[in-house]
Amino acid sequence: MQLVVARIGRAHGIKGEVTVEVRTDEPELRLGPGAVLATEPSSVGPLTIATGRVHSGRLLLRFEGVADRTAAEALRNTLLIAEVDPEEVPEDPEEFYDHQLIDLDVVTRDGTEVGRISEVSHLPYQDLLIVRRPDGSEVLIPFVAEIVPEIDLEEQRAVIDPPPGLLDDSQAEIASSREDS
């Protein structure tokens, strides 16, 4: 099974290094020197990591055969994809791979059916579960413990505790209005 583990950002310096947006909780396992990664677009890869280091809180990678800034800049926005055994699970029981979450049924704490997870969107500050509802519409659920307190892989379901307004706009609570000031 293939998992997206990073996206290549801009070139760094003149020796072929690139910044990467990490999309794995296990960068030391997936993005270490010697790792061979498939790419999207596939015409760019596969790429073999030559070196990696952290600089100012950002991971920098250099790939074999990429020796200068021009070659590094040509890789910008390329997705890095690792081959993973489908039976492998993250070490932390509170972490999940995207393929484990997709197609889980989503229900509220009281058992009300919400829909099914169709996609996981990885944003800079948190992940979102994209849930397709029975009527075909979609709802975006922030993937945080306060809103998604339970993932039960055996039962193939995610239990959510949505705040007012997340699932139904008519239940939204207005914090304040401009006329109040």
PDB file of C-alpha atoms in Angstrom:
ATOM      1  CA  MET A   1       0.000   0.000   0.000  1.00  0.00           C
ATOM      2  CA  GLN A   2       1.249   3.489  -0.766  1.00  0.00           C
ATOM      3  CA  LEU A   3       1.114   6.399   1.683  1.00  0.00           C
ATOM      4  CA  VAL A   4       1.919  10.049   1.017  1.00  0.00           C
ATOM      5  CA  VAL A   5       4.613  10.915   3.571  1.00  0.00           C
ATOM      6  CA  ALA A   6       5.676  14.414   2.468  1.00  0.00           C
ATOM      7  CA  ARG A   7       5.361  17.190  -0.097  1.00  0.00           C
ATOM      8  CA  ILE A   8       8.465  18.881  -1.447  1.00  0.00           C
ATOM      9  CA  GLY A   9       8.576  22.633  -0.913  1.00  0.00           C
ATOM     10  CA  ARG A  10      11.046  25.231  -2.131  1.00  0.00           C
ATOM     11  CA  ALA A  11      14.738  24.771  -2.743  1.00  0.00           C
ATOM     12  CA  HIS A  12      17.082  25.628   0.143  1.00  0.00           C
ATOM     13  CA  GLY A  13      20.566  26.894  -0.618  1.00  0.00           C
ATOM     14  CA  ILE A  14      22.575  26.039  -3.734  1.00  0.00           C
ATOM     15  CA  LYS A  15      23.509  22.375  -3.151  1.00  0.00           C
ATOM     16  CA  GLY A  16      20.215  20.705  -4.017  1.00  0.00           C
ATOM     17  CA  GLU A  17      18.421  20.645  -0.644  1.00  0.00           C
ATOM     18  CA  VAL A  18      14.657  21.110  -0.462  1.00  0.00           C
ATOM     19  CA  THR A  19      12.255  21.902   2.352  1.00  0.00           C
ATOM     20  CA  VAL A  20       9.562  19.296   2.909  1.00  0.00           C
ATOM     21  CA  GLU A  21       6.088  19.437   4.402  1.00  0.00           C
ATOM     22  CA  VAL A  22       6.003  16.260   6.484  1.00  0.00           C
ATOM     23  CA  ARG A  23       2.778  14.244   6.260  1.00  0.00           C
ATOM     24  CA  THR A  24       3.729  11.334   8.493  1.00  0.00           C
ATOM     25  CA  ASP A  25       3.994  10.940  12.237  1.00  0.00           C
ATOM     26  CA  GLU A  26       7.064   8.790  11.655  1.00  0.00           C
ATOM     27  CA  PRO A  27       9.474  10.957   9.625  1.00  0.00           C
ATOM     28  CA  GLU A  28      12.549   9.244  11.081  1.00  0.00           C
ATOM     29  CA  LEU A  29      11.241   5.927   9.715  1.00  0.00           C
ATOM     30  CA  ARG A  30       9.927   7.087   6.338  1.00  0.00           C
ATOM     31  CA  LEU A  31      12.280   9.975   5.449  1.00  0.00           C
ATOM     32  CA  GLY A  32      15.723   8.733   6.524  1.00  0.00           C
ATOM     33  CA  PRO A  33      18.835   8.582   4.342  1.00  0.00           C
ATOM     34  CA  GLY A  34      18.643   5.676   1.908  1.00  0.00           C
ATOM     35  CA  ALA A  35      14.834   5.648   1.735  1.00  0.00           C
ATOM     36  CA  VAL A  36      13.548   5.196  -1.807  1.00  0.00           C
ATOM     37  CA  LEU A  37      10.249   6.966  -2.400  1.00  0.00           C
ATOM     38  CA  ALA A  38       7.800   6.924  -5.275  1.00  0.00           C
ATOM     39  CA  THR A  39       6.548  10.320  -6.451  1.00  0.00           C
ATOM     40  CA  GLU A  40       3.471  12.048  -7.770  1.00  0.00           C
ATOM     41  CA  PRO A  41       3.941  12.949 -10.544  1.00  0.00           C
ATOM     42  CA  SER A  42       5.561   9.578 -11.144  1.00  0.00           C
ATOM     43  CA  SER A  43       7.802  10.934 -13.927  1.00  0.00           C
ATOM     44  CA  VAL A  44       9.955  12.683 -11.277  1.00  0.00           C
ATOM     45  CA  GLY A  45      10.832   9.572  -9.294  1.00  0.00           C
ATOM     46  CA  PRO A  46      11.626   7.369  -7.689  1.00  0.00           C
ATOM     47  CA  LEU A  47      13.797   9.530  -5.429  1.00  0.00           C
ATOM     48  CA  THR A  48      16.408   8.239  -2.985  1.00  0.00           C
ATOM     49  CA  ILE A  49      17.122  10.371   0.085  1.00  0.00           C
ATOM     50  CA  ALA A  50      20.850  11.148   0.352  1.00  0.00           C
ATOM     51  CA  THR A  51      20.769  13.344   3.474  1.00  0.00           C
ATOM     52  CA  GLY A  52      18.291  14.911   5.845  1.00  0.00           C
ATOM     53  CA  ARG A  53      18.557  17.530   8.566  1.00  0.00           C
ATOM     54  CA  VAL A  54      16.411  19.921  10.546  1.00  0.00           C
ATOM     55  CA  HIS A  55      17.077  23.633  10.061  1.00  0.00           C
ATOM     56  CA  SER A  56      15.036  26.297  11.889  1.00  0.00           C
ATOM     57  CA  GLY A  57      12.345  23.735  12.699  1.00  0.00           C
ATOM     58  CA  ARG A  58      11.984  22.607   9.084  1.00  0.00           C
ATOM     59  CA  LEU A  59      13.099  19.285   7.597  1.00  0.00           C
ATOM     60  CA  LEU A  60      15.538  19.634   4.704  1.00  0.00           C
ATOM     61  CA  LEU A  61      16.260  16.723   2.368  1.00  0.00           C
ATOM     62  CA  ARG A  62      18.753  16.200  -0.430  1.00  0.00           C
ATOM     63  CA  PHE A  63      18.154  13.472  -3.002  1.00  0.00           C
ATOM     64  CA  GLU A  64      20.689  11.429  -4.934  1.00  0.00           C
ATOM     65  CA  GLY A  65      21.234  12.960  -8.368  1.00  0.00           C
ATOM     66  CA  VAL A  66      19.907  16.385  -7.320  1.00  0.00           C
ATOM     67  CA  ALA A  67      23.048  18.491  -7.035  1.00  0.00           C
ATOM     68  CA  ASP A  68      22.000  22.116  -7.449  1.00  0.00           C
ATOM     69  CA  ARG A  69      19.280  24.645  -6.733  1.00  0.00           C
ATOM     70  CA  THR A  70      17.783  24.427 -10.239  1.00  0.00           C
ATOM     71  CA  ALA A  71      17.282  20.659  -9.985  1.00  0.00           C
ATOM     72  CA  ALA A  72      15.898  21.031  -6.455  1.00  0.00           C
ATOM     73  CA  GLU A  73      13.440  23.750  -7.508  1.00  0.00           C
ATOM     74  CA  ALA A  74      12.156  21.462 -10.303  1.00  0.00           C
ATOM     75  CA  LEU A  75      10.934  19.053  -7.593  1.00  0.00           C
ATOM     76  CA  ARG A  76       8.697  21.652  -5.916  1.00  0.00           C
ATOM     77  CA  ASN A  77       5.172  20.391  -5.011  1.00  0.00           C
ATOM     78  CA  THR A  78       6.100  16.758  -5.728  1.00  0.00           C
ATOM     79  CA  LEU A  79       4.456  14.287  -3.341  1.00  0.00           C
ATOM     80  CA  LEU A  80       6.714  11.665  -1.753  1.00  0.00           C
ATOM     81  CA  ILE A  81       5.093   8.245  -1.405  1.00  0.00           C
ATOM     82  CA  ALA A  82       6.287   5.339   0.744  1.00  0.00           C
ATOM     83  CA  GLU A  83       5.376   1.692   0.242  1.00  0.00           C
ATOM     84  CA  VAL A  84       3.860   0.371   3.494  1.00  0.00           C
ATOM     85  CA  ASP A  85       2.681  -3.091   4.501  1.00  0.00           C
ATOM     86  CA  PRO A  86      -1.152  -2.852   4.749  1.00  0.00           C
ATOM     87  CA  GLU A  87      -1.040  -4.794   8.029  1.00  0.00           C
ATOM     88  CA  GLU A  88       1.370  -2.296   9.603  1.00  0.00           C
ATOM     89  CA  VAL A  89      -0.118   0.025  12.215  1.00  0.00           C
ATOM     90  CA  PRO A  90       1.414   3.070  13.929  1.00  0.00           C
ATOM     91  CA  GLU A  91       3.149   2.462  17.260  1.00  0.00           C
ATOM     92  CA  ASP A  92       0.948   5.003  19.070  1.00  0.00           C
ATOM     93  CA  PRO A  93      -2.603   3.612  19.540  1.00  0.00           C
ATOM     94  CA  GLU A  94      -3.988   7.146  19.100  1.00  0.00           C
ATOM     95  CA  GLU A  95      -2.536   7.454  15.578  1.00  0.00           C
ATOM     96  CA  PHE A  96      -4.060   6.107  12.384  1.00  0.00           C
ATOM     97  CA  TYR A  97      -3.089   5.810   8.754  1.00  0.00           C
ATOM     98  CA  ASP A  98      -5.495   7.372   6.254  1.00  0.00           C
ATOM     99  CA  HIS A  99      -6.402   3.969   4.780  1.00  0.00           C
ATOM    100  CA  GLN A 100      -7.562   2.822   8.239  1.00  0.00           C
ATOM    101  CA  LEU A 101      -9.988   5.761   8.503  1.00  0.00           C
ATOM    102  CA  ILE A 102     -11.445   5.873   4.994  1.00  0.00           C
ATOM    103  CA  ASP A 103     -14.832   4.139   4.772  1.00  0.00           C
ATOM    104  CA  LEU A 104     -15.421   4.105   8.546  1.00  0.00           C
ATOM    105  CA  ASP A 105     -19.030   4.809   9.507  1.00  0.00           C
ATOM    106  CA  VAL A 106     -19.408   8.045  11.488  1.00  0.00           C
ATOM    107  CA  VAL A 107     -21.961   8.198  14.303  1.00  0.00           C
ATOM    108  CA  THR A 108     -22.627  10.616  17.158  1.00  0.00           C
ATOM    109  CA  ARG A 109     -22.301   9.509  20.801  1.00  0.00           C
ATOM    110  CA  ASP A 110     -26.043   8.746  20.884  1.00  0.00           C
ATOM    111  CA  GLY A 111     -25.738   6.502  17.800  1.00  0.00           C
ATOM    112  CA  THR A 112     -27.155   8.914  15.200  1.00  0.00           C
ATOM    113  CA  GLU A 113     -25.730   8.079  11.772  1.00  0.00           C
ATOM    114  CA  VAL A 114     -23.756  10.953  10.234  1.00  0.00           C
ATOM    115  CA  GLY A 115     -22.175   9.308   7.184  1.00  0.00           C
ATOM    116  CA  ARG A 116     -18.948   7.659   6.067  1.00  0.00           C
ATOM    117  CA  ILE A 117     -15.391   9.006   5.922  1.00  0.00           C
ATOM    118  CA  SER A 118     -14.488   9.516   2.256  1.00  0.00           C
ATOM    119  CA  GLU A 119     -11.170  11.328   2.657  1.00  0.00           C
ATOM    120  CA  VAL A 120      -8.678  12.679   5.189  1.00  0.00           C
ATOM    121  CA  SER A 121      -7.422  16.196   4.494  1.00  0.00           C
ATOM    122  CA  HIS A 122      -4.059  17.110   6.024  1.00  0.00           C
ATOM    123  CA  LEU A 123      -3.880  20.802   6.832  1.00  0.00           C
ATOM    124  CA  PRO A 124      -0.966  22.595   8.515  1.00  0.00           C
ATOM    125  CA  TYR A 125      -2.564  22.780  11.978  1.00  0.00           C
ATOM    126  CA  GLN A 126      -4.943  19.821  12.080  1.00  0.00           C
ATOM    127  CA  ASP A 127      -6.421  17.087   9.937  1.00  0.00           C
ATOM    128  CA  LEU A 128     -10.021  17.058   8.731  1.00  0.00           C
ATOM    129  CA  LEU A 129     -12.220  14.027   8.170  1.00  0.00           C
ATOM    130  CA  ILE A 130     -14.339  14.554   5.069  1.00  0.00           C
ATOM    131  CA  VAL A 131     -17.576  12.716   5.720  1.00  0.00           C
ATOM    132  CA  ARG A 132     -20.062  11.929   2.948  1.00  0.00           C
ATOM    133  CA  ARG A 133     -23.589  12.067   4.343  1.00  0.00           C
ATOM    134  CA  PRO A 134     -26.405   9.748   3.202  1.00  0.00           C
ATOM    135  CA  ASP A 135     -27.928  12.607   1.152  1.00  0.00           C
ATOM    136  CA  GLY A 136     -24.646  13.009  -0.783  1.00  0.00           C
ATOM    137  CA  SER A 137     -23.535  16.209   0.932  1.00  0.00           C
ATOM    138  CA  GLU A 138     -20.232  16.452   2.792  1.00  0.00           C
ATOM    139  CA  VAL A 139     -19.351  17.660   6.276  1.00  0.00           C
ATOM    140  CA  LEU A 140     -15.833  18.480   7.479  1.00  0.00           C
ATOM    141  CA  ILE A 141     -15.013  17.129  10.933  1.00  0.00           C
ATOM    142  CA  PRO A 142     -11.862  18.404  12.688  1.00  0.00           C
ATOM    143  CA  PHE A 143      -9.874  15.289  13.645  1.00  0.00           C
ATOM    144  CA  VAL A 144      -9.194  16.275  17.256  1.00  0.00           C
ATOM    145  CA  ALA A 145      -9.875  14.232  20.402  1.00  0.00           C
ATOM    146  CA  GLU A 146     -12.538  16.652  21.690  1.00  0.00           C
ATOM    147  CA  ILE A 147     -14.682  16.117  18.574  1.00  0.00           C
ATOM    148  CA  VAL A 148     -13.639  12.565  17.595  1.00  0.00           C
ATOM    149  CA  PRO A 149     -13.232  10.814  20.959  1.00  0.00           C
ATOM    150  CA  GLU A 150     -13.326   7.253  19.597  1.00  0.00           C
ATOM    151  CA  ILE A 151     -12.071   5.342  16.578  1.00  0.00           C
ATOM    152  CA  ASP A 152     -13.122   1.691  16.678  1.00  0.00           C
ATOM    153  CA  LEU A 153     -11.390  -0.172  13.854  1.00  0.00           C
ATOM    154  CA  GLU A 154     -12.948  -3.515  14.801  1.00  0.00           C
ATOM    155  CA  GLU A 155     -16.470  -2.082  14.556  1.00  0.00           C
ATOM    156  CA  GLN A 156     -15.410   0.081  11.560  1.00  0.00           C
ATOM    157  CA  ARG A 157     -16.779   3.300  13.058  1.00  0.00           C
ATOM    158  CA  ALA A 158     -15.765   6.708  14.288  1.00  0.00           C
ATOM    159  CA  VAL A 159     -17.740   8.221  17.165  1.00  0.00           C
ATOM    160  CA  ILE A 160     -18.014  12.007  17.171  1.00  0.00           C
ATOM    161  CA  ASP A 161     -19.173  14.551  19.745  1.00  0.00           C
ATOM    162  CA  PRO A 162     -19.876  17.542  17.494  1.00  0.00           C
ATOM    163  CA  PRO A 163     -20.204  21.057  18.882  1.00  0.00           C
ATOM    164  CA  PRO A 164     -23.463  22.889  18.103  1.00  0.00           C
ATOM    165  CA  GLY A 165     -23.588  23.936  14.450  1.00  0.00           C
ATOM    166  CA  LEU A 166     -20.992  21.496  13.101  1.00  0.00           C
ATOM    167  CA  LEU A 167     -23.585  19.156  11.591  1.00  0.00           C
ATOM    168  CA  ASP A 168     -26.594  21.501  11.435  1.00  0.00           C
ATOM    169  CA  ASP A 169     -26.231  25.242  10.804  1.00  0.00           C
ATOM    170  CA  SER A 170     -29.556  25.923  12.506  1.00  0.00           C
ATOM    171  CA  GLN A 171     -28.037  24.796  15.834  1.00  0.00           C
ATOM    172  CA  ALA A 172     -25.036  27.115  15.601  1.00  0.00           C
ATOM    173  CA  GLU A 173     -24.459  29.374  18.577  1.00  0.00           C
ATOM    174  CA  ILE A 174     -23.722  33.013  17.795  1.00  0.00           C
ATOM    175  CA  ALA A 175     -20.981  34.258  20.125  1.00  0.00           C
ATOM    176  CA  SER A 176     -21.649  37.955  19.503  1.00  0.00           C
ATOM    177  CA  SER A 177     -22.828  40.279  16.816  1.00  0.00           C
ATOM    178  CA  ARG A 178     -21.450  43.576  15.556  1.00  0.00           C
ATOM    179  CA  GLU A 179     -24.571  45.425  16.636  1.00  0.00           C
ATOM    180  CA  ASP A 180     -23.835  44.525  20.287  1.00  0.00           C
ATOM    181  CA  SER A 181     -20.760  46.779  20.357  1.00  0.00           C
TER     182      SER A 181
END
